[in-house]
Amino acid sequence: MQFFLDTANLDQIKKFSDWGVVDGVTTNPTLISKENVSQEDRIKEIAKIVNGPISSEVIATDYEGMVIEGRKMAKWHKNIYVKLPTTEAGIRALTTLKKDGIKVNMTLVFSAGQALLLAKAGADLISPFVGRLDDIAEDGMALIAEIVAMYSNYNFDTKILVASIRHPRHVIDAAMLGAHVATMPADVLEKLIKHPLTDKGLAQFLADFEKVKNIQ
Ligand code: E4P
């Protein structure tokens, strides 16, 4: 399973890259706006730190605008995945950008029907938003299960990037289902390493060693 960081913050990206677990980065206009930087500059900075897929989202909502922006972004770095919304204009832009050989991540996926259509159209990645479905009392992980089953029935090349992850359980469930990628905020990645019994056990080991340290 690949782990992507869902952030545009360089400190977070550097920190977790040092852990050796960051395969890629996803950004969106909200994450870029939190950093108060130019999208192009930030994406290029991220590409210097992480050698893997980096998603950069278009702002245009019309077909022509998405294609222009997507082509421009694809020139920023070889690892750019142009992120397009799952709309009628978005699926047309996906088809055009794929003909150019540009990698595409289709975002804001909320149904199995959307996921099926996007795989047929040749998306490289699709991003189903599990947390936002859970937020409206739907079952985000049930959607992932449906998409995994559909894609494996037909051997689609499209990879499932589980997005809008809120907690470590989402990551575990996505892995149990065999999703290809989980993109998560820094706090979720950090929580994956923590366990109170690890801290308690370590404190006990150190306390016990303290009792005999004079005879070492
Ligand atoms: C995915 O690529 C998106 O950036 C992200 O996962 C959205 O998550 P949110 O629902 O926490 O905003």
PDB file of C-alpha atoms and ligand atoms in Angstrom:
ATOM      1  CA  MET A   1       0.000   0.000   0.000  1.00  0.00           C
ATOM      2  CA  GLN A   2       1.252   3.483  -0.781  1.00  0.00           C
ATOM      3  CA  PHE A   3       1.048   6.329   1.727  1.00  0.00           C
ATOM      4  CA  PHE A   4       0.566   9.877   0.475  1.00  0.00           C
ATOM      5  CA  LEU A   5       0.553  12.974   2.665  1.00  0.00           C
ATOM      6  CA  ASP A   6      -2.507  15.187   2.227  1.00  0.00           C
ATOM      7  CA  THR A   7      -0.886  18.547   2.858  1.00  0.00           C
ATOM      8  CA  ALA A   8       0.984  21.423   1.229  1.00  0.00           C
ATOM      9  CA  ASN A   9       3.008  22.122   4.391  1.00  0.00           C
ATOM     10  CA  LEU A  10       6.733  21.680   3.798  1.00  0.00           C
ATOM     11  CA  ASP A  11       7.642  21.030   7.454  1.00  0.00           C
ATOM     12  CA  GLN A  12       5.169  18.156   7.609  1.00  0.00           C
ATOM     13  CA  ILE A  13       6.351  16.761   4.295  1.00  0.00           C
ATOM     14  CA  LYS A  14      10.021  16.907   5.393  1.00  0.00           C
ATOM     15  CA  LYS A  15       9.266  15.352   8.780  1.00  0.00           C
ATOM     16  CA  PHE A  16       7.447  12.307   7.453  1.00  0.00           C
ATOM     17  CA  SER A  17       9.756  11.863   4.478  1.00  0.00           C
ATOM     18  CA  ASP A  18      12.488  11.317   7.081  1.00  0.00           C
ATOM     19  CA  TRP A  19      10.393   8.435   8.434  1.00  0.00           C
ATOM     20  CA  GLY A  20      10.723   6.813   4.987  1.00  0.00           C
ATOM     21  CA  VAL A  21       6.981   6.279   4.528  1.00  0.00           C
ATOM     22  CA  VAL A  22       5.862   9.040   2.169  1.00  0.00           C
ATOM     23  CA  ASP A  23       5.304   7.784  -1.383  1.00  0.00           C
ATOM     24  CA  GLY A  24       3.556  10.895  -2.677  1.00  0.00           C
ATOM     25  CA  VAL A  25       1.658  14.067  -1.806  1.00  0.00           C
ATOM     26  CA  THR A  26      -1.860  15.292  -2.544  1.00  0.00           C
ATOM     27  CA  THR A  27      -2.795  18.954  -2.460  1.00  0.00           C
ATOM     28  CA  ASN A  28      -5.994  20.824  -3.154  1.00  0.00           C
ATOM     29  CA  PRO A  29      -6.902  24.543  -3.315  1.00  0.00           C
ATOM     30  CA  THR A  30      -7.849  24.565   0.388  1.00  0.00           C
ATOM     31  CA  LEU A  31      -4.511  23.058   1.464  1.00  0.00           C
ATOM     32  CA  ILE A  32      -2.561  25.474  -0.770  1.00  0.00           C
ATOM     33  CA  SER A  33      -4.535  28.459   0.574  1.00  0.00           C
ATOM     34  CA  LYS A  34      -3.605  27.503   4.164  1.00  0.00           C
ATOM     35  CA  GLU A  35       0.068  27.973   3.237  1.00  0.00           C
ATOM     36  CA  ASN A  36      -0.446  31.383   1.618  1.00  0.00           C
ATOM     37  CA  VAL A  37       1.986  30.612  -1.234  1.00  0.00           C
ATOM     38  CA  SER A  38       1.823  30.317  -5.013  1.00  0.00           C
ATOM     39  CA  GLN A  39       0.605  26.900  -6.111  1.00  0.00           C
ATOM     40  CA  GLU A  40       3.347  26.552  -8.726  1.00  0.00           C
ATOM     41  CA  ASP A  41       6.139  27.449  -6.297  1.00  0.00           C
ATOM     42  CA  ARG A  42       4.833  25.117  -3.595  1.00  0.00           C
ATOM     43  CA  ILE A  43       4.337  22.153  -5.927  1.00  0.00           C
ATOM     44  CA  LYS A  44       7.890  22.577  -7.225  1.00  0.00           C
ATOM     45  CA  GLU A  45       9.221  22.746  -3.646  1.00  0.00           C
ATOM     46  CA  ILE A  46       7.337  19.570  -2.718  1.00  0.00           C
ATOM     47  CA  ALA A  47       8.749  17.819  -5.780  1.00  0.00           C
ATOM     48  CA  LYS A  48      12.273  18.487  -4.503  1.00  0.00           C
ATOM     49  CA  ILE A  49      11.478  16.617  -1.261  1.00  0.00           C
ATOM     50  CA  VAL A  50       9.289  13.714  -2.406  1.00  0.00           C
ATOM     51  CA  ASN A  51      10.167  11.548  -5.364  1.00  0.00           C
ATOM     52  CA  GLY A  52       6.682  10.281  -6.159  1.00  0.00           C
ATOM     53  CA  PRO A  53       3.268  11.344  -7.428  1.00  0.00           C
ATOM     54  CA  ILE A  54       2.312  14.911  -6.485  1.00  0.00           C
ATOM     55  CA  SER A  55      -1.279  15.927  -7.140  1.00  0.00           C
ATOM     56  CA  SER A  56      -1.967  19.506  -8.197  1.00  0.00           C
ATOM     57  CA  GLU A  57      -5.593  20.547  -8.632  1.00  0.00           C
ATOM     58  CA  VAL A  58      -6.989  22.772 -11.374  1.00  0.00           C
ATOM     59  CA  ILE A  59      -9.146  25.759 -10.486  1.00  0.00           C
ATOM     60  CA  ALA A  60     -11.031  25.958 -13.800  1.00  0.00           C
ATOM     61  CA  THR A  61     -14.412  24.261 -13.936  1.00  0.00           C
ATOM     62  CA  ASP A  62     -14.880  24.366 -17.728  1.00  0.00           C
ATOM     63  CA  TYR A  63     -13.320  21.833 -20.122  1.00  0.00           C
ATOM     64  CA  GLU A  64     -11.057  24.254 -21.999  1.00  0.00           C
ATOM     65  CA  GLY A  65      -9.807  25.872 -18.803  1.00  0.00           C
ATOM     66  CA  MET A  66      -9.028  22.512 -17.188  1.00  0.00           C
ATOM     67  CA  VAL A  67      -7.062  21.351 -20.216  1.00  0.00           C
ATOM     68  CA  ILE A  68      -5.029  24.590 -20.346  1.00  0.00           C
ATOM     69  CA  GLU A  69      -4.277  24.465 -16.608  1.00  0.00           C
ATOM     70  CA  GLY A  70      -3.555  20.735 -16.653  1.00  0.00           C
ATOM     71  CA  ARG A  71      -1.082  21.038 -19.528  1.00  0.00           C
ATOM     72  CA  LYS A  72       0.661  23.921 -17.755  1.00  0.00           C
ATOM     73  CA  MET A  73       0.926  22.041 -14.441  1.00  0.00           C
ATOM     74  CA  ALA A  74       2.223  18.892 -16.112  1.00  0.00           C
ATOM     75  CA  LYS A  75       5.260  20.893 -17.249  1.00  0.00           C
ATOM     76  CA  TRP A  76       6.167  21.854 -13.661  1.00  0.00           C
ATOM     77  CA  HIS A  77       7.635  18.426 -12.861  1.00  0.00           C
ATOM     78  CA  LYS A  78       7.621  14.879 -14.236  1.00  0.00           C
ATOM     79  CA  ASN A  79       5.817  13.555 -11.117  1.00  0.00           C
ATOM     80  CA  ILE A  80       2.777  15.835 -11.397  1.00  0.00           C
ATOM     81  CA  TYR A  81      -0.644  14.232 -11.373  1.00  0.00           C
ATOM     82  CA  VAL A  82      -3.209  16.780 -12.550  1.00  0.00           C
ATOM     83  CA  LYS A  83      -6.189  16.689 -10.230  1.00  0.00           C
ATOM     84  CA  LEU A  84      -9.559  17.219 -11.920  1.00  0.00           C
ATOM     85  CA  PRO A  85     -13.034  17.322 -10.393  1.00  0.00           C
ATOM     86  CA  THR A  86     -15.427  14.485 -11.242  1.00  0.00           C
ATOM     87  CA  THR A  87     -17.807  16.440 -13.456  1.00  0.00           C
ATOM     88  CA  GLU A  88     -18.837  16.233 -17.112  1.00  0.00           C
ATOM     89  CA  ALA A  89     -16.164  18.773 -18.033  1.00  0.00           C
ATOM     90  CA  GLY A  90     -13.688  16.901 -15.826  1.00  0.00           C
ATOM     91  CA  ILE A  91     -14.135  13.538 -17.554  1.00  0.00           C
ATOM     92  CA  ARG A  92     -13.735  15.205 -20.965  1.00  0.00           C
ATOM     93  CA  ALA A  93     -10.572  16.933 -19.770  1.00  0.00           C
ATOM     94  CA  LEU A  94      -9.319  13.589 -18.393  1.00  0.00           C
ATOM     95  CA  THR A  95      -9.678  12.002 -21.834  1.00  0.00           C
ATOM     96  CA  THR A  96      -7.840  14.883 -23.516  1.00  0.00           C
ATOM     97  CA  LEU A  97      -4.994  15.028 -20.984  1.00  0.00           C
ATOM     98  CA  LYS A  98      -4.529  11.240 -21.150  1.00  0.00           C
ATOM     99  CA  LYS A  99      -4.055  11.554 -24.941  1.00  0.00           C
ATOM    100  CA  ASP A 100      -1.232  14.003 -24.142  1.00  0.00           C
ATOM    101  CA  GLY A 101       0.342  11.393 -21.850  1.00  0.00           C
ATOM    102  CA  ILE A 102      -0.414  13.427 -18.706  1.00  0.00           C
ATOM    103  CA  LYS A 103      -1.147  11.606 -15.442  1.00  0.00           C
ATOM    104  CA  VAL A 104      -4.545  12.421 -13.903  1.00  0.00           C
ATOM    105  CA  ASN A 105      -6.075  12.053 -10.429  1.00  0.00           C
ATOM    106  CA  MET A 106      -9.874  12.421 -10.459  1.00  0.00           C
ATOM    107  CA  THR A 107     -11.065  14.001  -7.234  1.00  0.00           C
ATOM    108  CA  LEU A 108     -14.317  14.445  -5.301  1.00  0.00           C
ATOM    109  CA  VAL A 109     -15.508  10.902  -5.993  1.00  0.00           C
ATOM    110  CA  PHE A 110     -18.547   9.963  -3.917  1.00  0.00           C
ATOM    111  CA  SER A 111     -20.219   7.060  -5.758  1.00  0.00           C
ATOM    112  CA  ALA A 112     -19.407   3.677  -7.271  1.00  0.00           C
ATOM    113  CA  GLY A 113     -20.909   4.827 -10.568  1.00  0.00           C
ATOM    114  CA  GLN A 114     -18.458   7.719 -10.768  1.00  0.00           C
ATOM    115  CA  ALA A 115     -15.579   5.363  -9.950  1.00  0.00           C
ATOM    116  CA  LEU A 116     -16.591   2.898 -12.672  1.00  0.00           C
ATOM    117  CA  LEU A 117     -16.910   5.607 -15.289  1.00  0.00           C
ATOM    118  CA  LEU A 118     -13.546   7.140 -14.395  1.00  0.00           C
ATOM    119  CA  ALA A 119     -11.772   3.786 -14.681  1.00  0.00           C
ATOM    120  CA  LYS A 120     -13.320   3.250 -18.128  1.00  0.00           C
ATOM    121  CA  ALA A 121     -12.100   6.707 -19.142  1.00  0.00           C
ATOM    122  CA  GLY A 122      -8.566   5.780 -18.048  1.00  0.00           C
ATOM    123  CA  ALA A 123      -7.962   7.802 -14.866  1.00  0.00           C
ATOM    124  CA  ASP A 124      -4.616   6.989 -13.273  1.00  0.00           C
ATOM    125  CA  LEU A 125      -5.940   7.654  -9.771  1.00  0.00           C
ATOM    126  CA  ILE A 126      -9.400   8.226  -8.352  1.00  0.00           C
ATOM    127  CA  SER A 127      -9.947   9.884  -4.980  1.00  0.00           C
ATOM    128  CA  PRO A 128     -13.054   8.705  -3.112  1.00  0.00           C
ATOM    129  CA  PHE A 129     -13.599  10.940  -0.049  1.00  0.00           C
ATOM    130  CA  VAL A 130     -14.457   8.580   2.809  1.00  0.00           C
ATOM    131  CA  GLY A 131     -14.494  11.137   5.644  1.00  0.00           C
ATOM    132  CA  ARG A 132     -16.910  13.476   3.908  1.00  0.00           C
ATOM    133  CA  LEU A 133     -19.303  10.543   3.297  1.00  0.00           C
ATOM    134  CA  ASP A 134     -19.049   9.524   6.958  1.00  0.00           C
ATOM    135  CA  ASP A 135     -19.759  13.165   7.864  1.00  0.00           C
ATOM    136  CA  ILE A 136     -23.190  12.926   6.203  1.00  0.00           C
ATOM    137  CA  ALA A 137     -23.932   9.577   7.890  1.00  0.00           C
ATOM    138  CA  GLU A 138     -23.065   7.469   4.840  1.00  0.00           C
ATOM    139  CA  ASP A 139     -20.466   4.690   4.925  1.00  0.00           C
ATOM    140  CA  GLY A 140     -17.281   5.860   3.200  1.00  0.00           C
ATOM    141  CA  MET A 141     -15.516   2.551   3.583  1.00  0.00           C
ATOM    142  CA  ALA A 142     -18.450   0.657   2.035  1.00  0.00           C
ATOM    143  CA  LEU A 143     -17.833   2.724  -1.102  1.00  0.00           C
ATOM    144  CA  ILE A 144     -14.165   1.651  -1.102  1.00  0.00           C
ATOM    145  CA  ALA A 145     -15.248  -1.998  -0.826  1.00  0.00           C
ATOM    146  CA  GLU A 146     -17.525  -1.590  -3.862  1.00  0.00           C
ATOM    147  CA  ILE A 147     -14.831   0.075  -5.939  1.00  0.00           C
ATOM    148  CA  VAL A 148     -12.199  -2.541  -5.006  1.00  0.00           C
ATOM    149  CA  ALA A 149     -14.610  -5.321  -6.050  1.00  0.00           C
ATOM    150  CA  MET A 150     -15.532  -3.643  -9.362  1.00  0.00           C
ATOM    151  CA  TYR A 151     -11.954  -2.835 -10.325  1.00  0.00           C
ATOM    152  CA  SER A 152     -10.683  -6.329  -9.548  1.00  0.00           C
ATOM    153  CA  ASN A 153     -13.509  -7.934 -11.594  1.00  0.00           C
ATOM    154  CA  TYR A 154     -12.221  -6.178 -14.695  1.00  0.00           C
ATOM    155  CA  ASN A 155      -8.524  -5.602 -13.948  1.00  0.00           C
ATOM    156  CA  PHE A 156      -8.751  -1.848 -14.410  1.00  0.00           C
ATOM    157  CA  ASP A 157      -5.366  -0.105 -14.179  1.00  0.00           C
ATOM    158  CA  THR A 158      -6.884   2.832 -12.268  1.00  0.00           C
ATOM    159  CA  LYS A 159      -5.606   3.036  -8.699  1.00  0.00           C
ATOM    160  CA  ILE A 160      -7.874   3.736  -5.731  1.00  0.00           C
ATOM    161  CA  LEU A 161      -6.536   6.591  -3.604  1.00  0.00           C
ATOM    162  CA  VAL A 162      -8.566   6.708  -0.414  1.00  0.00           C
ATOM    163  CA  ALA A 163      -8.956  10.387   0.502  1.00  0.00           C
ATOM    164  CA  SER A 164     -10.580  12.535   3.183  1.00  0.00           C
ATOM    165  CA  ILE A 165      -9.097  10.238   5.821  1.00  0.00           C
ATOM    166  CA  ARG A 166      -9.909  11.341   9.359  1.00  0.00           C
ATOM    167  CA  HIS A 167      -8.291   8.744  11.653  1.00  0.00           C
ATOM    168  CA  PRO A 168      -5.994   5.685  11.678  1.00  0.00           C
ATOM    169  CA  ARG A 169      -8.953   3.274  11.478  1.00  0.00           C
ATOM    170  CA  HIS A 170      -9.705   4.625   8.000  1.00  0.00           C
ATOM    171  CA  VAL A 171      -6.138   3.720   6.969  1.00  0.00           C
ATOM    172  CA  ILE A 172      -6.368   0.206   8.424  1.00  0.00           C
ATOM    173  CA  ASP A 173      -9.766  -0.437   6.823  1.00  0.00           C
ATOM    174  CA  ALA A 174      -8.507   0.838   3.454  1.00  0.00           C
ATOM    175  CA  ALA A 175      -5.515  -1.517   3.722  1.00  0.00           C
ATOM    176  CA  MET A 176      -7.732  -4.470   4.711  1.00  0.00           C
ATOM    177  CA  LEU A 177      -9.808  -3.846   1.593  1.00  0.00           C
ATOM    178  CA  GLY A 178      -6.711  -3.685  -0.608  1.00  0.00           C
ATOM    179  CA  ALA A 179      -6.970  -0.047  -1.705  1.00  0.00           C
ATOM    180  CA  HIS A 180      -3.793   0.978  -3.513  1.00  0.00           C
ATOM    181  CA  VAL A 181      -3.129   4.301  -1.771  1.00  0.00           C
ATOM    182  CA  ALA A 182      -4.207   6.172   1.358  1.00  0.00           C
ATOM    183  CA  THR A 183      -3.657   9.916   1.471  1.00  0.00           C
ATOM    184  CA  MET A 184      -3.744  11.260   5.007  1.00  0.00           C
ATOM    185  CA  PRO A 185      -3.181  14.429   6.990  1.00  0.00           C
ATOM    186  CA  ALA A 186       0.006  14.587   9.071  1.00  0.00           C
ATOM    187  CA  ASP A 187      -1.840  14.057  12.374  1.00  0.00           C
ATOM    188  CA  VAL A 188      -3.274  10.740  11.162  1.00  0.00           C
ATOM    189  CA  LEU A 189       0.133   9.501  10.021  1.00  0.00           C
ATOM    190  CA  GLU A 190       1.580  10.500  13.393  1.00  0.00           C
ATOM    191  CA  LYS A 191      -1.180   8.672  15.275  1.00  0.00           C
ATOM    192  CA  LEU A 192      -0.314   5.446  13.431  1.00  0.00           C
ATOM    193  CA  ILE A 193       2.987   5.156  15.337  1.00  0.00           C
ATOM    194  CA  LYS A 194       1.614   5.973  18.768  1.00  0.00           C
ATOM    195  CA  HIS A 195       0.291   3.537  21.373  1.00  0.00           C
ATOM    196  CA  PRO A 196       0.028   4.161  25.136  1.00  0.00           C
ATOM    197  CA  LEU A 197       1.274   0.635  25.928  1.00  0.00           C
ATOM    198  CA  THR A 198       4.428   1.333  23.889  1.00  0.00           C
ATOM    199  CA  ASP A 199       5.102   4.440  25.996  1.00  0.00           C
ATOM    200  CA  LYS A 200       4.267   2.609  29.228  1.00  0.00           C
ATOM    201  CA  GLY A 201       6.437  -0.374  28.300  1.00  0.00           C
ATOM    202  CA  LEU A 202       9.392   1.838  27.430  1.00  0.00           C
ATOM    203  CA  ALA A 203       9.088   3.781  30.694  1.00  0.00           C
ATOM    204  CA  GLN A 204       9.068   0.479  32.610  1.00  0.00           C
ATOM    205  CA  PHE A 205      12.146  -0.843  30.759  1.00  0.00           C
ATOM    206  CA  LEU A 206      14.058   2.360  31.538  1.00  0.00           C
ATOM    207  CA  ALA A 207      12.983   2.336  35.202  1.00  0.00           C
ATOM    208  CA  ASP A 208      14.057  -1.304  35.616  1.00  0.00           C
ATOM    209  CA  PHE A 209      17.398  -0.649  33.946  1.00  0.00           C
ATOM    210  CA  GLU A 210      17.968   2.258  36.306  1.00  0.00           C
ATOM    211  CA  LYS A 211      17.934  -0.219  39.249  1.00  0.00           C
ATOM    212  CA  VAL A 212      20.899  -2.208  37.896  1.00  0.00           C
ATOM    213  CA  LYS A 213      22.814   0.379  35.915  1.00  0.00           C
ATOM    214  CA  ASN A 214      25.698   0.363  38.430  1.00  0.00           C
ATOM    215  CA  ILE A 215      26.544  -3.260  37.616  1.00  0.00           C
ATOM    216  CA  GLN A 216      26.662  -2.762  33.844  1.00  0.00           C
TER     217      GLN A 216
HETATM  218  C1  E4P B   1      -7.721  14.496  -1.394  1.00  0.00           C
HETATM  219  O1  E4P B   1      -6.850  14.494  -2.232  1.00  0.00           O
HETATM  220  C2  E4P B   1      -8.177  15.695  -0.675  1.00  0.00           C
HETATM  221  O2  E4P B   1      -7.139  16.637  -0.657  1.00  0.00           O
HETATM  222  C3  E4P B   1      -8.517  15.446   0.768  1.00  0.00           C
HETATM  223  O3  E4P B   1      -8.323  14.111   1.160  1.00  0.00           O
HETATM  224  C4  E4P B   1      -9.790  16.069   1.222  1.00  0.00           C
HETATM  225  O4  E4P B   1     -10.012  15.754   2.574  1.00  0.00           O
HETATM  226  P1  E4P B   1     -10.947  16.608   3.542  1.00  0.00           P
HETATM  227  O5  E4P B   1     -12.307  16.047   3.459  1.00  0.00           O
HETATM  228  O6  E4P B   1     -10.341  16.362   4.897  1.00  0.00           O
HETATM  229  O7  E4P B   1     -10.851  18.034   3.110  1.00  0.00           O
END
